Coordinates of C-alpha atoms in Angstrom, one line a residue:
Chain A
M22 CA -40.9 0.8 -3.8
K23 CA -37.6 2.4 -3.1
N24 CA -36.5 1.3 -6.5
I25 CA -39.4 2.9 -8.2
V26 CA -38.8 6.2 -6.4
F27 CA -35.2 6.0 -7.4
I28 CA -36.0 5.4 -11.1
I29 CA -38.4 8.3 -11.1
V30 CA -35.9 10.5 -9.5
S31 CA -33.1 9.6 -11.9
M32 CA -35.5 10.1 -14.8
L33 CA -36.2 13.5 -13.6
I34 CA -32.5 14.2 -13.2
F35 CA -32.0 12.8 -16.7
V36 CA -34.6 15.0 -18.3
A37 CA -33.6 18.1 -16.3
C38 CA -30.0 17.5 -17.3
K39 CA -30.5 17.6 -21.0
K40 CA -28.3 20.4 -22.2
D41 CA -27.0 20.8 -25.7
T42 CA -24.7 17.8 -26.3
V43 CA -21.3 18.7 -27.6
T44 CA -19.2 16.1 -29.2
E45 CA -15.6 15.8 -30.3
P46 CA -15.0 17.3 -33.7
T47 CA -15.0 14.6 -36.4
P48 CA -12.1 14.1 -38.8
P49 CA -10.6 15.3 -41.0
V50 CA -8.6 17.0 -38.2
N51 CA -5.2 18.4 -38.7
N52 CA -2.9 17.8 -35.7
T53 CA 0.5 18.8 -37.0
P54 CA 1.8 22.1 -35.6
A55 CA 2.6 24.6 -38.3
A56 CA 6.3 25.5 -38.7
T57 CA 5.4 29.1 -39.2
G58 CA 2.2 29.1 -37.2
G59 CA 1.0 31.6 -34.6
T60 CA 0.5 31.7 -30.9
L61 CA -2.6 31.9 -28.8
K62 CA -2.9 32.7 -25.2
I63 CA -6.0 31.4 -23.5
S64 CA -6.8 32.8 -20.1
F65 CA -9.4 31.3 -17.7
A66 CA -10.7 33.8 -15.2
N67 CA -12.6 32.3 -12.3
M68 CA -15.7 34.2 -11.3
V69 CA -18.6 33.8 -9.0
D70 CA -21.4 35.3 -11.0
S71 CA -20.1 38.8 -11.6
L72 CA -17.4 38.8 -8.9
P73 CA -13.9 37.5 -9.4
L74 CA -13.4 34.4 -7.3
V75 CA -11.1 35.1 -4.3
Y76 CA -10.2 32.1 -2.1
G77 CA -11.7 32.4 1.4
T78 CA -14.2 35.1 0.5
F79 CA -17.8 34.2 1.1
Y80 CA -20.4 34.1 -1.6
K81 CA -23.9 32.7 -1.9
N82 CA -25.0 29.8 -4.2
A83 CA -28.2 29.7 -6.1
N84 CA -29.9 28.0 -3.1
G85 CA -28.9 30.9 -0.9
D86 CA -26.2 28.9 1.1
T87 CA -23.1 30.8 2.1
F88 CA -19.9 29.3 1.1
N89 CA -16.2 29.9 0.3
V90 CA -13.7 28.2 -1.9
N91 CA -10.1 27.3 -1.0
K92 CA -9.3 25.0 -4.0
F93 CA -10.7 25.0 -7.5
M94 CA -9.0 23.2 -10.3
Y95 CA -9.9 21.3 -13.4
Y96 CA -8.5 19.7 -16.5
V97 CA -8.9 21.0 -20.0
S98 CA -7.7 18.7 -22.6
N99 CA -7.9 17.9 -26.3
I100 CA -8.2 21.5 -27.4
T101 CA -9.3 22.0 -31.0
L102 CA -9.8 25.2 -32.9
T103 CA -12.2 25.5 -35.9
K104 CA -11.6 27.9 -38.7
T105 CA -14.3 29.8 -40.5
D106 CA -13.9 27.5 -43.4
E107 CA -14.8 24.6 -41.0
S108 CA -11.3 23.0 -41.1
V109 CA -10.2 21.8 -37.6
Y110 CA -6.8 22.1 -35.9
K111 CA -6.3 19.8 -33.0
V112 CA -3.5 20.9 -30.6
P113 CA -1.4 17.8 -30.1
N114 CA -0.8 16.6 -26.5
S115 CA -2.8 19.3 -24.9
Y116 CA -3.5 18.6 -21.3
H117 CA -3.8 21.5 -19.0
L118 CA -4.6 21.7 -15.3
I119 CA -6.4 25.0 -14.8
N120 CA -5.5 25.9 -11.2
R121 CA -5.2 29.5 -10.3
G122 CA -4.3 28.7 -6.8
N123 CA -4.0 31.7 -4.5
D124 CA -2.6 33.8 -7.3
L125 CA -5.3 36.2 -8.4
A126 CA -4.0 36.4 -12.0
N127 CA -5.9 34.5 -14.6
H128 CA -4.7 31.0 -15.4
I129 CA -3.0 31.1 -18.8
V130 CA -2.6 28.3 -21.3
N131 CA 0.0 29.2 -24.0
L132 CA -0.3 27.5 -27.4
S133 CA 2.0 27.8 -30.3
G134 CA 2.4 26.4 -33.8
I135 CA -1.2 27.0 -34.7
P136 CA -1.8 27.2 -38.4
E137 CA -2.4 30.8 -39.6
G138 CA -6.0 31.7 -40.4
T139 CA -9.3 32.9 -39.1
Y140 CA -11.0 30.9 -36.3
K141 CA -14.5 30.9 -35.1
K142 CA -14.7 28.3 -32.3
I143 CA -12.8 26.4 -29.6
T144 CA -13.7 22.9 -28.5
Y145 CA -12.2 21.0 -25.6
L146 CA -12.8 18.3 -23.0
I147 CA -13.3 19.1 -19.4
G148 CA -11.2 16.3 -17.9
V149 CA -8.6 13.9 -19.2
D150 CA -9.5 11.5 -22.0
S151 CA -9.9 7.8 -21.1
A152 CA -6.7 6.8 -22.9
R153 CA -4.5 8.8 -20.5
N154 CA -6.3 7.4 -17.6
V155 CA -5.2 3.9 -18.4
S156 CA -1.7 4.4 -19.8
G157 CA 0.5 4.5 -16.7
V158 CA 2.4 7.4 -15.2
Q159 CA 2.2 10.7 -17.1
D160 CA 4.3 13.9 -16.9
G161 CA 3.6 17.6 -16.7
D162 CA 0.2 18.6 -15.6
L163 CA -0.8 15.0 -15.6
A164 CA 1.8 13.9 -13.0
P165 CA 0.5 12.2 -10.0
E166 CA 1.9 14.8 -7.6
K167 CA -0.5 17.4 -9.0
N168 CA -2.9 15.7 -6.6
M169 CA -5.6 15.2 -9.2
F170 CA -5.3 11.5 -9.2
W171 CA -7.2 8.8 -7.4
D172 CA -4.9 6.0 -6.4
W173 CA -7.4 3.4 -5.1
N174 CA -9.6 3.5 -8.2
T175 CA -6.9 4.8 -10.5
G176 CA -7.7 7.7 -12.8
Y177 CA -7.8 11.4 -12.9
I178 CA -9.9 13.7 -10.8
M179 CA -11.3 15.8 -13.5
L180 CA -12.5 18.7 -11.4
K181 CA -12.0 19.5 -7.8
L182 CA -13.7 22.2 -5.8
E183 CA -13.1 22.4 -2.0
G184 CA -14.3 25.0 0.4
Y185 CA -16.4 25.7 3.5
S186 CA -20.1 26.3 4.1
P187 CA -21.6 26.9 7.5
V188 CA -24.6 24.7 6.5
S189 CA -22.5 21.8 5.3
G190 CA -23.4 18.4 6.8
T191 CA -19.8 17.5 7.6
V192 CA -18.3 17.9 11.0
D193 CA -15.8 20.5 9.9
K194 CA -18.3 22.2 7.6
S195 CA -16.2 21.5 4.5
I196 CA -17.7 21.1 1.0
Q197 CA -15.7 18.8 -1.2
F198 CA -16.6 18.0 -4.8
H199 CA -14.2 15.7 -6.7
T200 CA -15.4 14.2 -9.9
G201 CA -13.8 11.3 -11.9
G202 CA -14.7 8.3 -14.0
F203 CA -14.1 7.8 -17.7
K204 CA -15.9 4.6 -18.5
G205 CA -19.5 3.7 -19.5
A206 CA -22.2 5.1 -17.4
N207 CA -19.7 6.7 -15.0
N208 CA -18.0 8.8 -17.6
V209 CA -17.9 12.4 -16.4
L210 CA -15.9 13.7 -19.4
R211 CA -17.7 16.5 -21.1
W212 CA -17.0 18.3 -24.4
V213 CA -17.3 22.0 -24.4
S214 CA -17.6 24.2 -27.5
I215 CA -17.4 27.9 -27.4
N216 CA -18.2 30.1 -30.4
F217 CA -16.4 33.4 -30.8
P218 CA -18.8 36.3 -31.5
T219 CA -15.9 38.0 -33.3
N220 CA -13.4 36.0 -35.3
L221 CA -10.0 35.2 -34.0
T222 CA -7.0 35.8 -36.3
I223 CA -3.9 33.6 -35.8
S224 CA -0.8 34.8 -37.6
A225 CA 2.9 34.5 -37.1
T226 CA 3.1 38.2 -36.3
K227 CA 0.4 38.5 -33.8
N228 CA -0.1 37.4 -30.2
P229 CA -3.8 37.2 -29.5
E230 CA -5.4 36.4 -26.3
L231 CA -8.7 34.5 -25.9
K232 CA -10.3 35.4 -22.6
L233 CA -12.7 32.8 -21.1
S234 CA -14.5 33.0 -17.8
T235 CA -15.6 30.2 -15.5
N236 CA -18.5 30.8 -13.2
V237 CA -18.2 28.8 -10.0
N238 CA -21.9 29.3 -9.2
E239 CA -22.8 27.5 -12.4
L240 CA -21.6 24.3 -10.8
F241 CA -24.4 24.5 -8.2
K242 CA -27.2 25.9 -10.2
N243 CA -28.2 24.5 -13.6
P244 CA -30.0 22.2 -14.1
N245 CA -29.6 21.0 -10.6
V246 CA -29.7 23.3 -7.7
Y247 CA -27.4 22.1 -4.9
D248 CA -28.4 22.5 -1.3
F249 CA -25.2 22.3 0.7
T250 CA -27.1 21.0 3.7
Q251 CA -27.9 17.9 1.6
D252 CA -25.2 17.8 -1.1
Y253 CA -21.7 18.8 0.1
F254 CA -19.5 15.9 -0.8
I255 CA -18.6 13.9 -3.9
M256 CA -15.5 11.6 -3.7
S257 CA -16.0 8.9 -6.2
E258 CA -17.3 8.1 -9.6
G259 CA -21.0 7.3 -10.2
L260 CA -24.4 8.9 -10.6
R261 CA -23.6 11.9 -8.3
A262 CA -20.4 12.7 -10.1
N263 CA -22.2 12.5 -13.3
T264 CA -25.1 14.8 -12.2
F265 CA -22.4 17.3 -11.1
A266 CA -20.6 17.1 -14.4
N267 CA -23.9 17.9 -16.2
N268 CA -24.0 21.1 -14.1
Y269 CA -20.5 22.2 -14.7
Q270 CA -20.2 21.4 -18.4
D271 CA -21.2 24.9 -19.3
M272 CA -19.4 26.7 -16.5
T273 CA -17.0 28.4 -18.9
S274 CA -18.0 31.1 -21.4
F275 CA -16.5 33.6 -23.8
K276 CA -15.4 36.9 -22.5
E277 CA -13.4 38.7 -25.2
I278 CA -10.7 38.3 -27.8
V279 CA -7.8 40.7 -27.6
Q280 CA -6.0 40.7 -30.9
Chain B
M1 CA 38.7 16.2 2.2
V2 CA 39.8 14.9 -1.2
F3 CA 40.2 11.5 0.5
F4 CA 36.7 11.7 1.8
S5 CA 35.1 12.5 -1.4
C6 CA 36.9 9.7 -3.2
K7 CA 35.6 7.1 -0.8
V8 CA 33.4 4.7 -2.6
D9 CA 29.9 5.1 -1.2
P10 CA 28.7 1.5 -0.7
K11 CA 25.2 2.8 -0.9
I12 CA 25.3 3.5 -4.6
N13 CA 27.3 0.4 -5.6
P14 CA 24.8 -2.4 -5.6
I15 CA 26.4 -5.6 -4.4
L16 CA 23.5 -7.7 -5.7
P17 CA 23.5 -8.9 -9.3
S18 CA 21.3 -7.0 -11.8
D19 CA 22.3 -8.9 -14.9
D20 CA 20.5 -10.6 -17.7
L21 CA 17.5 -8.4 -17.5
K22 CA 15.0 -8.9 -20.4
E23 CA 11.4 -9.2 -21.2
I24 CA 10.3 -12.9 -21.0
I25 CA 7.2 -14.4 -22.5
P26 CA 7.5 -18.2 -21.8
P27 CA 6.4 -20.3 -24.7
G28 CA 2.6 -20.9 -24.7
W29 CA 1.9 -17.9 -22.5
P30 CA -0.5 -15.2 -23.7
E31 CA 0.8 -11.7 -24.7
P32 CA 1.5 -9.6 -21.5
V33 CA -0.5 -6.5 -21.0
Y34 CA 2.6 -4.4 -20.0
R35 CA 5.4 -4.5 -22.5
F36 CA 7.8 -1.9 -21.1
N37 CA 6.7 0.6 -23.7
N38 CA 8.2 4.0 -22.8
N39 CA 10.2 2.3 -20.1
P40 CA 13.1 0.6 -21.8
I41 CA 14.7 -2.1 -19.7
K42 CA 18.1 -0.9 -18.4
E43 CA 20.2 -2.3 -15.5
Q44 CA 20.5 1.1 -13.7
V45 CA 16.8 1.7 -13.9
F46 CA 16.1 -1.7 -12.4
V47 CA 18.7 -1.0 -9.7
L48 CA 16.9 2.3 -8.9
G49 CA 13.5 0.5 -8.8
R50 CA 14.9 -2.1 -6.5
A51 CA 16.4 0.5 -4.2
L52 CA 13.0 2.3 -4.0
F53 CA 11.1 -1.0 -3.4
Y54 CA 13.2 -1.8 -0.4
D55 CA 13.6 1.7 1.0
P56 CA 11.5 2.8 4.0
I57 CA 12.1 6.4 2.9
L58 CA 8.8 6.0 1.1
S59 CA 7.0 5.8 4.4
K60 CA 6.0 8.6 6.7
D61 CA 8.3 7.6 9.6
N62 CA 10.9 5.8 7.6
T63 CA 9.9 2.4 9.0
V64 CA 8.1 0.6 6.3
S65 CA 9.1 -0.3 2.7
C66 CA 7.3 -2.2 0.0
G67 CA 9.5 -5.1 0.9
S68 CA 8.2 -5.1 4.5
C69 CA 4.9 -6.5 3.3
H70 CA 6.0 -8.1 0.1
Q71 CA 8.8 -10.6 1.1
Q72 CA 10.7 -12.6 -1.4
F73 CA 10.8 -15.8 0.5
A74 CA 7.0 -15.7 0.4
A75 CA 6.9 -15.0 -3.3
F76 CA 6.4 -11.4 -2.3
A77 CA 3.3 -11.9 -0.2
H78 CA 3.3 -11.0 3.5
A79 CA 4.2 -14.2 5.2
D80 CA 2.0 -15.2 8.2
H81 CA 0.1 -11.9 8.1
G82 CA -3.7 -12.1 7.5
F83 CA -3.8 -8.3 7.4
S84 CA -0.6 -6.4 6.7
H85 CA 0.5 -3.8 9.2
G86 CA 2.0 -0.5 8.1
V87 CA 3.4 2.5 9.9
D88 CA 2.5 2.7 13.6
D89 CA 1.5 -1.0 13.3
K90 CA -1.8 0.1 11.8
L91 CA -3.7 -2.9 10.4
G92 CA -5.1 -2.9 6.9
T93 CA -8.2 -4.9 5.9
R94 CA -6.7 -7.0 3.1
N95 CA -4.1 -9.7 2.7
A96 CA -1.0 -8.8 0.7
P97 CA -0.9 -10.9 -2.5
G98 CA 2.2 -12.4 -4.0
M99 CA 4.0 -10.5 -6.7
F100 CA 5.2 -12.2 -9.9
N101 CA 4.2 -12.2 -13.6
L102 CA 2.6 -8.8 -12.9
N103 CA 2.9 -7.8 -16.6
W104 CA 0.0 -10.0 -17.3
H105 CA -2.4 -8.4 -14.8
P106 CA -5.0 -6.3 -16.5
A107 CA -5.6 -4.6 -13.1
F108 CA -4.1 -4.8 -9.6
M109 CA -5.4 -5.3 -6.1
H110 CA -8.1 -7.8 -4.9
D111 CA -10.7 -5.4 -6.4
G112 CA -8.8 -4.5 -9.6
G113 CA -8.9 -0.8 -8.5
V114 CA -5.4 0.0 -9.9
N115 CA -5.3 -0.1 -13.7
H116 CA -1.6 0.1 -14.5
I117 CA 1.7 -1.3 -13.0
E118 CA 3.3 2.2 -13.3
V119 CA 0.8 3.9 -11.0
M120 CA 0.6 0.9 -8.6
P121 CA 3.0 2.3 -5.9
V122 CA 1.0 5.5 -5.4
A123 CA -1.7 3.7 -3.4
P124 CA 0.4 1.9 -0.9
I125 CA 2.7 5.0 -0.4
Q126 CA -0.4 7.2 0.4
N127 CA -2.5 4.6 2.2
P128 CA -2.7 5.6 5.9
V129 CA -2.5 2.0 7.1
E130 CA 0.5 1.2 4.8
M131 CA 3.1 3.9 4.3
D132 CA 1.0 6.9 5.1
L133 CA 3.0 9.5 3.1
A134 CA 1.5 12.0 0.7
F135 CA 3.0 11.2 -2.8
N136 CA 4.3 14.8 -3.0
D137 CA 6.2 14.4 0.2
A138 CA 7.6 11.1 -0.9
L139 CA 8.9 12.7 -4.1
E140 CA 10.2 15.6 -2.0
K141 CA 12.2 13.3 0.2
L142 CA 13.8 11.6 -2.8
K143 CA 14.7 15.0 -4.3
N144 CA 16.5 15.9 -1.1
S145 CA 18.5 12.7 -1.0
N146 CA 21.9 12.7 -2.4
R147 CA 21.8 9.0 -2.7
Y148 CA 18.8 9.1 -5.0
K149 CA 20.2 11.9 -7.0
K150 CA 23.0 9.6 -7.9
L151 CA 20.8 6.6 -8.5
F152 CA 18.5 8.7 -10.8
A153 CA 21.6 10.1 -12.6
A154 CA 22.9 6.6 -13.2
A155 CA 19.5 5.5 -14.5
Y156 CA 18.5 8.4 -16.5
G157 CA 21.6 10.5 -17.3
D158 CA 20.8 13.4 -14.9
E159 CA 19.8 14.0 -11.3
N160 CA 16.3 15.1 -12.0
V161 CA 14.0 13.3 -9.7
T162 CA 10.5 13.1 -11.3
S163 CA 7.5 11.0 -10.4
S164 CA 7.5 9.5 -13.9
R165 CA 11.1 8.3 -13.5
M166 CA 10.5 7.0 -10.0
L167 CA 7.3 5.1 -10.9
K168 CA 8.7 3.7 -14.2
A169 CA 11.8 2.4 -12.3
M170 CA 9.6 0.6 -9.8
A171 CA 7.4 -0.8 -12.6
Q172 CA 10.5 -2.1 -14.2
F173 CA 11.7 -3.8 -11.1
M174 CA 8.3 -5.4 -10.4
G175 CA 7.6 -6.2 -14.1
L176 CA 10.9 -8.2 -14.4
M177 CA 9.8 -10.5 -11.5
Y178 CA 9.0 -13.6 -13.6
S179 CA 8.0 -16.8 -12.0
Y180 CA 8.1 -19.6 -14.7
N181 CA 10.6 -22.1 -13.3
S182 CA 8.6 -24.3 -10.9
R183 CA 8.7 -28.0 -11.1
Y184 CA 5.4 -27.8 -12.9
D185 CA 7.0 -25.6 -15.6
M186 CA 10.0 -27.9 -16.0
F187 CA 7.7 -30.9 -16.2
K188 CA 5.6 -29.2 -18.9
R189 CA 8.6 -28.2 -20.8
G190 CA 10.2 -31.6 -20.4
E191 CA 13.2 -30.1 -18.8
N192 CA 15.9 -31.7 -16.7
G193 CA 14.0 -35.0 -16.7
V194 CA 11.5 -33.7 -14.2
T195 CA 8.6 -36.0 -13.7
F196 CA 5.5 -35.9 -11.5
T197 CA 4.8 -38.5 -8.8
E198 CA 1.7 -40.5 -9.3
Q199 CA 0.0 -38.4 -6.6
E200 CA 1.0 -35.1 -8.3
Q201 CA -0.2 -36.4 -11.6
R202 CA -3.6 -37.3 -10.0
G203 CA -3.7 -33.9 -8.4
Y204 CA -3.0 -32.2 -11.7
Q205 CA -5.9 -34.0 -13.4
L206 CA -8.2 -33.1 -10.5
F207 CA -7.0 -29.5 -10.7
L208 CA -7.8 -29.3 -14.4
A209 CA -11.2 -30.7 -13.8
N210 CA -12.2 -28.6 -10.8
C211 CA -10.1 -25.5 -10.5
N212 CA -8.7 -24.6 -13.9
S213 CA -11.8 -22.7 -15.1
C214 CA -10.9 -19.9 -12.7
H215 CA -7.3 -20.5 -11.8
K216 CA -6.4 -21.0 -15.4
E217 CA -3.0 -22.3 -16.7
P218 CA -0.4 -21.1 -17.4
L219 CA -0.8 -18.1 -15.1
F220 CA -3.2 -20.0 -12.8
T221 CA -5.7 -17.2 -12.9
D222 CA -8.0 -15.9 -15.7
F223 CA -7.9 -12.4 -13.9
S224 CA -11.7 -12.3 -13.7
Y225 CA -13.6 -11.2 -10.6
R226 CA -15.6 -13.8 -9.0
N227 CA -17.3 -14.8 -5.8
N228 CA -16.0 -18.1 -4.4
G229 CA -18.5 -18.3 -1.6
L230 CA -16.6 -16.9 1.4
T231 CA -18.8 -15.7 4.2
V232 CA -18.7 -11.9 4.4
N233 CA -16.8 -10.6 7.4
A234 CA -19.4 -8.3 8.9
L235 CA -16.8 -6.1 10.6
I236 CA -15.2 -5.2 7.4
N237 CA -18.0 -5.9 4.9
D238 CA -15.6 -5.7 2.0
S239 CA -17.7 -5.5 -1.2
G240 CA -14.7 -6.3 -3.4
R241 CA -15.0 -5.4 -7.1
A242 CA -18.3 -3.5 -6.4
H243 CA -16.2 -1.0 -4.4
I244 CA -14.7 0.0 -7.7
T245 CA -17.5 -0.4 -10.3
Q246 CA -20.5 0.3 -7.9
L247 CA -22.4 -2.4 -9.7
P248 CA -24.6 -4.7 -7.6
E249 CA -23.6 -7.6 -9.8
D250 CA -20.0 -7.2 -8.7
K251 CA -20.7 -7.3 -5.0
F252 CA -18.4 -9.6 -3.0
K253 CA -16.4 -10.6 -6.1
F254 CA -12.6 -10.6 -5.9
K255 CA -9.9 -11.0 -8.5
V256 CA -9.1 -14.7 -9.0
P257 CA -5.5 -15.0 -7.5
S258 CA -2.7 -16.9 -9.2
L259 CA -2.0 -20.2 -7.6
R260 CA 1.7 -20.1 -8.5
N261 CA 3.9 -20.2 -5.4
I262 CA 0.8 -20.7 -3.4
A263 CA 2.3 -23.0 -0.9
L264 CA 4.8 -20.3 -0.1
S265 CA 2.4 -17.4 0.4
A266 CA 0.1 -18.3 3.3
P267 CA -2.3 -17.0 4.6
Y268 CA -5.0 -17.1 2.0
M269 CA -8.0 -15.3 0.5
H270 CA -8.4 -11.5 0.3
D271 CA -8.7 -11.2 4.1
G272 CA -6.1 -13.9 4.9
R273 CA -8.7 -16.0 6.7
Y274 CA -7.2 -19.4 6.0
A275 CA -3.8 -20.4 7.2
T276 CA -3.3 -23.5 5.2
L277 CA -4.0 -25.0 1.8
Q278 CA -6.0 -27.8 3.5
Q279 CA -8.4 -25.1 4.8
C280 CA -8.7 -23.6 1.3
L281 CA -9.6 -27.1 -0.1
D282 CA -12.0 -27.7 2.8
H283 CA -13.6 -24.4 2.0
Y284 CA -14.5 -25.5 -1.5
T285 CA -16.0 -28.8 -0.2
N286 CA -17.7 -27.7 3.0
N287 CA -18.0 -24.0 3.4
V288 CA -19.1 -22.4 0.2
V289 CA -22.0 -20.1 1.1
N290 CA -24.8 -19.8 -1.4
M291 CA -24.8 -16.0 -1.4
V292 CA -25.5 -13.2 -3.8
N293 CA -23.3 -13.4 -6.9
L294 CA -21.8 -16.8 -6.0
D295 CA -20.1 -18.1 -9.0
P296 CA -22.3 -20.5 -10.9
L297 CA -19.5 -23.0 -11.2
L298 CA -19.7 -23.5 -7.4
L299 CA -23.4 -24.4 -7.4
P300 CA -25.1 -26.2 -6.0
N301 CA -22.6 -27.6 -3.4
G302 CA -19.2 -26.1 -3.9
I303 CA -16.7 -28.6 -5.4
P304 CA -17.3 -32.1 -4.2
M305 CA -13.9 -33.8 -3.4
N306 CA -12.9 -36.5 -0.9
A307 CA -10.0 -36.3 1.5
Q308 CA -7.7 -38.2 -0.8
Q309 CA -8.5 -36.0 -3.8
K310 CA -7.9 -32.9 -1.7
S311 CA -4.5 -34.0 -0.6
D312 CA -3.7 -35.0 -4.3
I313 CA -4.5 -31.4 -5.3
I314 CA -2.4 -29.9 -2.6
E315 CA 0.6 -32.1 -3.7
F316 CA 0.1 -30.8 -7.2
L317 CA -0.1 -27.2 -6.0
K318 CA 3.3 -27.6 -4.3
T319 CA 4.8 -28.2 -7.7
L320 CA 4.0 -24.6 -8.5
N321 CA 6.6 -23.4 -6.0
D322 CA 9.4 -21.6 -7.9
Y323 CA 12.5 -21.8 -5.8
K324 CA 14.6 -20.3 -8.5
F325 CA 12.4 -17.2 -8.3
I326 CA 12.4 -16.8 -4.6
G327 CA 16.1 -17.4 -4.4
D328 CA 16.9 -15.0 -7.3
K329 CA 19.4 -12.5 -5.8
R330 CA 18.4 -9.9 -8.3
F331 CA 15.1 -9.4 -6.5
A332 CA 16.5 -9.5 -3.0
D333 CA 16.8 -6.6 -0.6
P334 CA 20.1 -4.8 -1.4
G335 CA 20.4 -4.2 2.3
I336 CA 21.8 -0.7 1.8
N337 CA 19.2 1.3 3.5

């Protein structure tokens, strides 16, 4: 009986979770930086609906629960840019931990060597691809001291949000959502694709900025509404991490291009 | 002052040998999983890895090193400890396995939770019942140590202490621990006129018939996860491989351990429940529990063997002791901490 209920519930989740599926751009993909390429600055602003996210400040989630955030970080990797002529440039070795910390400025990713041209779309992975999860110690944003690494079931924490909610079921009223898992049914990696309403021009003489904005409330809203009295804690891979990843896959959206 | 700074610091001059370091793939062995890619073998890197392995600086209160629980005379298992104790004498819930031929392991720990030798040290350093030190803090301690600045400089050309350098050096030290010179190995290679006694020969044949499907030659494990019918300790309720995969079919399965150096590395099983090899053999004849996920090879009644056959197998297992390995000074505690 319990099993049947479980199956029905997971089917519901499955149906409810169906969002547009984004996949990795297929070859031919160019991944050689251009000698005379241009630069691109990508900024990630963290918002809670229309308000900028400020650590420690209280907000309300879609369920009406009060909460604050004191840690919010996630990986963005395998960035590709698509030109208006459909050709694709894949930024080599692009692994970025988006972690604004207490600094209120936007988190900036600086790219260079991008082939000149007119671009219409950015695609990337939320999380760290499976290869880098199984290839031993990594440097830079992937270094283990970034604290985005599980040591007992080794692999990256793809997204981490921690904070406080007075309704949380934990003793200290904390809320903690850590997702990971890169294999089979437990794979929480999600491709994201963002079209630009206006074209982005890359050239050796320009220094454009792509402004993106990430809505923390999206994590708890769509398609699954999180009730912090029941759901306040994810610390391992599995179904719950996956359901959460389905929620956050579209947390980031286009804001503007500053040419 | 000049005199002082010219004094040779014994701490950075390893007294132990670190010569003749190279990747080894004994004839007939499979291709290792770890091939030192991006971690070229170099004497000073090995020396750094060895220093780190034996240095309690990687624990919260500077009392416990990797070498505290992984002792060379026990083939780097924790001798006489069912559960290993870490800082503040806190007890863990698993038995420390021996360490050798690690380059062949597709994954580490009894449940296979760690997927690469280079990230292996992170778990014990951070584990509250082992060394209990946040990885960041461990790195910070090394950065503030003049001794390590020098060791890193000798290994990598500059004093920069990074996690990647640290972990690669430790992987190099551990990866170069090869055990392939037991009497069994020499017998198989036809070396030094080594022969087996009649009893060892009988034990070997019995082993091939009854044990080799899991504890497979030449590594004496096939690295699979299996349930060999141990009763579940209700206090710990260790679900083994399922802890990692969350799959019901992995419940109570554990990585098949290598039986090389087994007579040197008591106690036995993931929770160290057996003190002797005799008890292990008695387990297979008398105590295999027909439980969920029990390996089909052990159905219906474990492995039937009489007393003589069991003692034959034990005699054979002793031929897997590699005294050259446990006496190899290159892997010893440099005793400089």
